[in-house]
CSV table of C-alpha atoms in Angstrom, one decimal:
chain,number,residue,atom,x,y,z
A,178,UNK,CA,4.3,-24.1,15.2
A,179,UNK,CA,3.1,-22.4,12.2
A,180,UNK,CA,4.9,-23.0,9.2
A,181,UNK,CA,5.9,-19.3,7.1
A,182,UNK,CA,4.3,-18.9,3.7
A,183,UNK,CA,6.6,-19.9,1.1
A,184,UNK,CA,7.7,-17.2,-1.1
A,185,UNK,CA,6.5,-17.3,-4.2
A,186,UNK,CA,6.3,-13.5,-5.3
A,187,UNK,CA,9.8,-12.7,-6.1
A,188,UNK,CA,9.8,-10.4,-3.3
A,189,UNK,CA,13.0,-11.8,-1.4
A,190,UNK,CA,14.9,-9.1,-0.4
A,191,UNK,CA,13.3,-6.3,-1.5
A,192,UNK,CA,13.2,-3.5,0.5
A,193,UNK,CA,9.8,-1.6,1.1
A,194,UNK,CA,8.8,1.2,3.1
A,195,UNK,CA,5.0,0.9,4.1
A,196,UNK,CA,3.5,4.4,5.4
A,197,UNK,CA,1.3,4.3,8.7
A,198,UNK,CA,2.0,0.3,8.1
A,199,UNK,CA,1.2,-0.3,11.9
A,200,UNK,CA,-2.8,-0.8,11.0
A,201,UNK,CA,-6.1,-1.7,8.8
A,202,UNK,CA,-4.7,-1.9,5.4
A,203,UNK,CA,-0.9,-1.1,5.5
A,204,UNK,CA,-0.5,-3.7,8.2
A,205,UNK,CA,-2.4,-6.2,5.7
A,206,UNK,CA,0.2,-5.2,3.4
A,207,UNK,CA,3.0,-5.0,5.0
A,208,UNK,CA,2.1,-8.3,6.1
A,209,UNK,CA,1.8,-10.1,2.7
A,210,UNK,CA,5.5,-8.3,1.7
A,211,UNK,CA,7.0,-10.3,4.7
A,212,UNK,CA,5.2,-13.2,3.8
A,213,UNK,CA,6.9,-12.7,0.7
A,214,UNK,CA,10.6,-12.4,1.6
A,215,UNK,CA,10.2,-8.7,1.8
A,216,UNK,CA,12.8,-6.5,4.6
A,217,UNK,CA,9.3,-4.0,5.5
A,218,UNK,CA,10.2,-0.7,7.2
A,219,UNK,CA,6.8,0.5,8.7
A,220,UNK,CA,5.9,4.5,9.4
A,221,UNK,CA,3.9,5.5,12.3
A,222,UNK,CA,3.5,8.4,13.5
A,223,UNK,CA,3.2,7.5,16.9
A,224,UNK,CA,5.7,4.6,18.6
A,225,UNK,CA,4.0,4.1,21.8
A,226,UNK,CA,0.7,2.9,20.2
A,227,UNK,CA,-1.4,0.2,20.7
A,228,UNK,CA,-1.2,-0.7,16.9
A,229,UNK,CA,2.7,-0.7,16.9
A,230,UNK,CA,2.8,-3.8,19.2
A,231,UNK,CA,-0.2,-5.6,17.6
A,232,UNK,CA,1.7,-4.6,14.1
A,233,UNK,CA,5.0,-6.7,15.7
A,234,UNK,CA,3.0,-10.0,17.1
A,235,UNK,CA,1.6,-10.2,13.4
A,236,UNK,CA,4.7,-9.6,11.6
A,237,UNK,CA,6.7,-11.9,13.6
A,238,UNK,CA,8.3,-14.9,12.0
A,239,UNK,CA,7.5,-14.3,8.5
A,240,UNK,CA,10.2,-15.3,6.0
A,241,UNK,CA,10.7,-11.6,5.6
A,242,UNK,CA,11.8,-8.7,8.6
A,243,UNK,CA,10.4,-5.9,9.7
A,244,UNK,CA,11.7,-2.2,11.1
A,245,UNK,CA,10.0,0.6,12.2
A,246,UNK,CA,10.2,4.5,12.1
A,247,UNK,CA,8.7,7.6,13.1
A,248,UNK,CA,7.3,9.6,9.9
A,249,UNK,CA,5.2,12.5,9.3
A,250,UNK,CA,4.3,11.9,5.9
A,251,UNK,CA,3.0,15.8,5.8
A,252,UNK,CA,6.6,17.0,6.2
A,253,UNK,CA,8.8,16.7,3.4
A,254,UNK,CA,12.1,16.8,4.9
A,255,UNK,CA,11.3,14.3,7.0
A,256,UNK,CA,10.4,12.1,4.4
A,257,UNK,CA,13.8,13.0,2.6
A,258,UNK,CA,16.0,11.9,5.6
A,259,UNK,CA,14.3,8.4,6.0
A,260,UNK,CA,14.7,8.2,2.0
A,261,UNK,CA,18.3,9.3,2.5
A,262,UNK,CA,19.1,6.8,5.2
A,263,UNK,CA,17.2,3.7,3.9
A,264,UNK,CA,19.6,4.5,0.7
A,265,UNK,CA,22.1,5.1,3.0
A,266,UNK,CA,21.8,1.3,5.2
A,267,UNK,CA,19.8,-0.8,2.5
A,268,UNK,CA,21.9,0.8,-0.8
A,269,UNK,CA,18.1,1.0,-2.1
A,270,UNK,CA,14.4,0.9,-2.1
A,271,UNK,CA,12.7,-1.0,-3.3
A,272,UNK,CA,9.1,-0.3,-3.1
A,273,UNK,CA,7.5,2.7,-1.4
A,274,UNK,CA,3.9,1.8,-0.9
A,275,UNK,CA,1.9,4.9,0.0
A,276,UNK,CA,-1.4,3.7,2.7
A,277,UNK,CA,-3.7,6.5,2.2
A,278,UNK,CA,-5.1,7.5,5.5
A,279,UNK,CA,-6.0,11.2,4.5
A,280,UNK,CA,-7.5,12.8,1.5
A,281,UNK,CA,-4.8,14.9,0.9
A,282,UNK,CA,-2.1,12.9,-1.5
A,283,UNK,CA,0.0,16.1,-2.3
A,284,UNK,CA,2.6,15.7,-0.4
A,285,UNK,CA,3.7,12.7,-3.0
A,286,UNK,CA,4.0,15.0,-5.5
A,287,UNK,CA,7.0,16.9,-3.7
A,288,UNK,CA,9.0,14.1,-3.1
A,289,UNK,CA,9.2,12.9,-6.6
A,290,UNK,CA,12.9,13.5,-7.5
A,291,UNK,CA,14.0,12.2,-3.7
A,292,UNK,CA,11.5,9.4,-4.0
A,293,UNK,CA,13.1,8.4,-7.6
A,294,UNK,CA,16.3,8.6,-6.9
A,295,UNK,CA,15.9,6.1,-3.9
A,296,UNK,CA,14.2,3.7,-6.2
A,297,UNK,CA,16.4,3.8,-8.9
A,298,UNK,CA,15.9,1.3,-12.1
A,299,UNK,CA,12.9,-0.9,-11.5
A,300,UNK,CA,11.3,0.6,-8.2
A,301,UNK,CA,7.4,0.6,-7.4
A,302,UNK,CA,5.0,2.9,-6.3
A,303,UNK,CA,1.9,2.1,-5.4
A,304,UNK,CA,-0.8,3.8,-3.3
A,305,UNK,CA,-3.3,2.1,-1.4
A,306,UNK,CA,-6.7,3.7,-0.2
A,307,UNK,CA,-10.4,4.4,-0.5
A,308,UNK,CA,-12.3,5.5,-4.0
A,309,UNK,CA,-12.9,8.2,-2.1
A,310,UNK,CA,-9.8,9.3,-2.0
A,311,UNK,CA,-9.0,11.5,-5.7
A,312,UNK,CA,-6.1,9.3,-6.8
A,313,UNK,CA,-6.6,9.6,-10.5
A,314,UNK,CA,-4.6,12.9,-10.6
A,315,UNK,CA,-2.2,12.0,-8.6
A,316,UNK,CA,-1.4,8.5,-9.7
A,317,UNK,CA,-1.0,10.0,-13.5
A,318,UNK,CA,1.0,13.1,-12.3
A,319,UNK,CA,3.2,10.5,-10.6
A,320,UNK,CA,3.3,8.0,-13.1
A,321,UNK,CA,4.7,10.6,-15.7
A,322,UNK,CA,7.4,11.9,-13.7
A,323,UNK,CA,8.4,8.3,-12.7
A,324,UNK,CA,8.4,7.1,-15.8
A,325,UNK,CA,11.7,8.7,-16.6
A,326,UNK,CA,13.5,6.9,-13.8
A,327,UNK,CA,11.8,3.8,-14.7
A,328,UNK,CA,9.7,3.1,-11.6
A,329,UNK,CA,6.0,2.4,-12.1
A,330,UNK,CA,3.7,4.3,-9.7
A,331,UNK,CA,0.3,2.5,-9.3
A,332,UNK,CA,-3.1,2.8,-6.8
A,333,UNK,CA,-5.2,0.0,-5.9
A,334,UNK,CA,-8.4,1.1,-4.2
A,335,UNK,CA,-11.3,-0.1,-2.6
A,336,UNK,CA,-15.3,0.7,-1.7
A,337,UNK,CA,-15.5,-0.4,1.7
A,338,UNK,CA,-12.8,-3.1,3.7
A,339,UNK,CA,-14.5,-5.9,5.9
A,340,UNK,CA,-12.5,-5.5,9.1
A,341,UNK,CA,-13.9,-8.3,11.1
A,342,UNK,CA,-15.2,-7.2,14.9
A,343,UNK,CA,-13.8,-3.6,14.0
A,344,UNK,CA,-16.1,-2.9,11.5
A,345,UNK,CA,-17.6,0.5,12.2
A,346,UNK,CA,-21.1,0.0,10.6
A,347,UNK,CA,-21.2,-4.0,10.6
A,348,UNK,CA,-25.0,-3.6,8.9
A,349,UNK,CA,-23.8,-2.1,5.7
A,350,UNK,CA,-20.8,-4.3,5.4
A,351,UNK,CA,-23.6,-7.3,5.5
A,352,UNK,CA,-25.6,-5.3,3.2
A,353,UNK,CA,-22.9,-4.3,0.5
A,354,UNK,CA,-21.8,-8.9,1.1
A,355,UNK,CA,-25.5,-9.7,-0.6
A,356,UNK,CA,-25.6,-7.0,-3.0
A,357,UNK,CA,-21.8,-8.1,-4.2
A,358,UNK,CA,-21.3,-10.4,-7.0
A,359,UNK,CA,-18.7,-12.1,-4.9
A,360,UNK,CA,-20.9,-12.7,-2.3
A,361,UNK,CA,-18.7,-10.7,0.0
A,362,UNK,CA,-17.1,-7.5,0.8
A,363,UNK,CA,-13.5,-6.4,0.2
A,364,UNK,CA,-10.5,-8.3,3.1
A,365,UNK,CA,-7.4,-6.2,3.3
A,366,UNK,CA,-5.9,-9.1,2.5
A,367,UNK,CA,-7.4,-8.5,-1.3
A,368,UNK,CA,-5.6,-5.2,-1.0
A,369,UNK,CA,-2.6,-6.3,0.3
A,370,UNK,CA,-2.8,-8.9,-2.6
A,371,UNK,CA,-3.4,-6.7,-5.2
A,372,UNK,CA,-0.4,-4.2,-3.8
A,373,UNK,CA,2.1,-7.2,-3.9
A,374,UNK,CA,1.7,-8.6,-7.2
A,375,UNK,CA,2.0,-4.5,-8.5
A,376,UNK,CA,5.1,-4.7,-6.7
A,377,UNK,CA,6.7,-8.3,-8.7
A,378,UNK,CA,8.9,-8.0,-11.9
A,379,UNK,CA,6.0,-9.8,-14.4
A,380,UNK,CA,4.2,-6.5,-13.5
A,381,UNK,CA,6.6,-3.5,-14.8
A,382,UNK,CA,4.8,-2.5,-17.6
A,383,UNK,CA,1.8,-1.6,-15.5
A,384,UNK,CA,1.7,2.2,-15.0
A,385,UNK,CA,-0.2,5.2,-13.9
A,386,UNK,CA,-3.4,2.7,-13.2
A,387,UNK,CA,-6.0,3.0,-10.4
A,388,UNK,CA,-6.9,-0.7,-9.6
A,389,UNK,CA,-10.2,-1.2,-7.8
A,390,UNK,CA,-10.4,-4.1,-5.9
A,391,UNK,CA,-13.9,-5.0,-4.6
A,392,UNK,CA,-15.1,-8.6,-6.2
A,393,UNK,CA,-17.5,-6.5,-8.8
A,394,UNK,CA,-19.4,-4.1,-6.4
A,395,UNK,CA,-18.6,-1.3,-8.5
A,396,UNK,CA,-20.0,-2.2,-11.4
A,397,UNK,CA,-23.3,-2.9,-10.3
A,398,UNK,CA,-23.1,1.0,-8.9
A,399,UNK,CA,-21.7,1.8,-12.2
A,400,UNK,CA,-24.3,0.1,-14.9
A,401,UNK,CA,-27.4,0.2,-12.0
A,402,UNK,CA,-27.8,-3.6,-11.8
A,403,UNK,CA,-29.1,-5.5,-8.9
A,404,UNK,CA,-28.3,-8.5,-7.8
């Protein structure tokens, strides 16, 4: 039997909802939440799905639990409701963390006052993606408006993810591992690591910051060094 990570985060009994937290990196971090102590609800928007059951063999017997719900994260009253009845059955949230499947991250910015409320004192945000995905005017716009309920909103991003045999283009993830510093390319884990400790009490003064997390890949692309 496998022993469960010891929690070590802070994280015990928080209560975090993790969108389209059935695969690649909101399962990672849904993952290292329940390792954590964390009660994860997960969004999907699909219940019957192949990544629902995988999602429930990985998160079992963690130190934390797991739930999951049907969300459109398009439709705004939808998200209301489940904010409404996780206040409603948990007495709060916790943490809301935001996986970025789509471009589009405007539908955030009409939940604010519902999303706040929910939160209350202390609360996280934090949105997890691709740098492709045009963050920086969201995370701020977000990070304003949250301030005044005192929940820090947050992004962590990444280049490219290393997803093992489900790698799409396995040639430029080795390519993009040699040209690293690291000597590697991004795990979700690294996200999901990143997320969590955005989500623990030492980091509350963090806020309206887009995180990249890719072992120094950017910066060579940034200053035009090779390695």
């Amino acid at each position: 039997m496998i022993e469960p990570v010891s929690t070590r985060l802070g994280l015990d009994g928080k209560i975090a909802v993790v969108t389209s937290g059935t695969h690649g990196l909101g399962l990672a971090i849904a993952s290292k939440l329940c390792d954590n102590g964390a009660h994860v609800i997960l969004t999907t928007s699909d219940e019957d799905n192949v990544d629902l059951e995988r999602a429930k063999l990985v998160l079992a017997g963690k130190p934390g639990s797991v739930s999951v719900t049907q969300l459109n994260i398009q439709d705004e009253h939808s998200v209301r409701l489940l904010l409404d009845r996780v206040k409603e059955e948990r007495g709060q949230l916790d943490v809301f963390v935001h996986h970025a499947v789509s471009p589009d991250l405007t539908p955030l910015l009409n939940i604010v006052e519902p999303l706040a409320k929910a939160l209350v004192d202390g609360g996280r945000v934090v949105v997890a993606g691709y740098t492709v995905t045009p963050v920086h005017g969201v995370i701020r716009t977000l990070a304003l408006e949250m301030a005044w309920y005192k929940v820090a909103v947050n992004a962590v991003v990444t280049t490219v993810v290393d997803n093992g045999p489900m790698n799409i283009d396995p040639d430029l993830v080795d390519r993009l591992a040699i040209k690293s510093p690291s000597g590697r390319v991004t795990l979700p884990q690294d996200i999901a690591n990143a997320v969590s400790l955005l989500c623990t009490d030492e980091a509350a003064w963090i806020q309206g910051q887009v995180i990249t997390v890719d072992g120094g890949l950017e910066l060579l692309e940034r200053w035009g060094e090779t390695r």
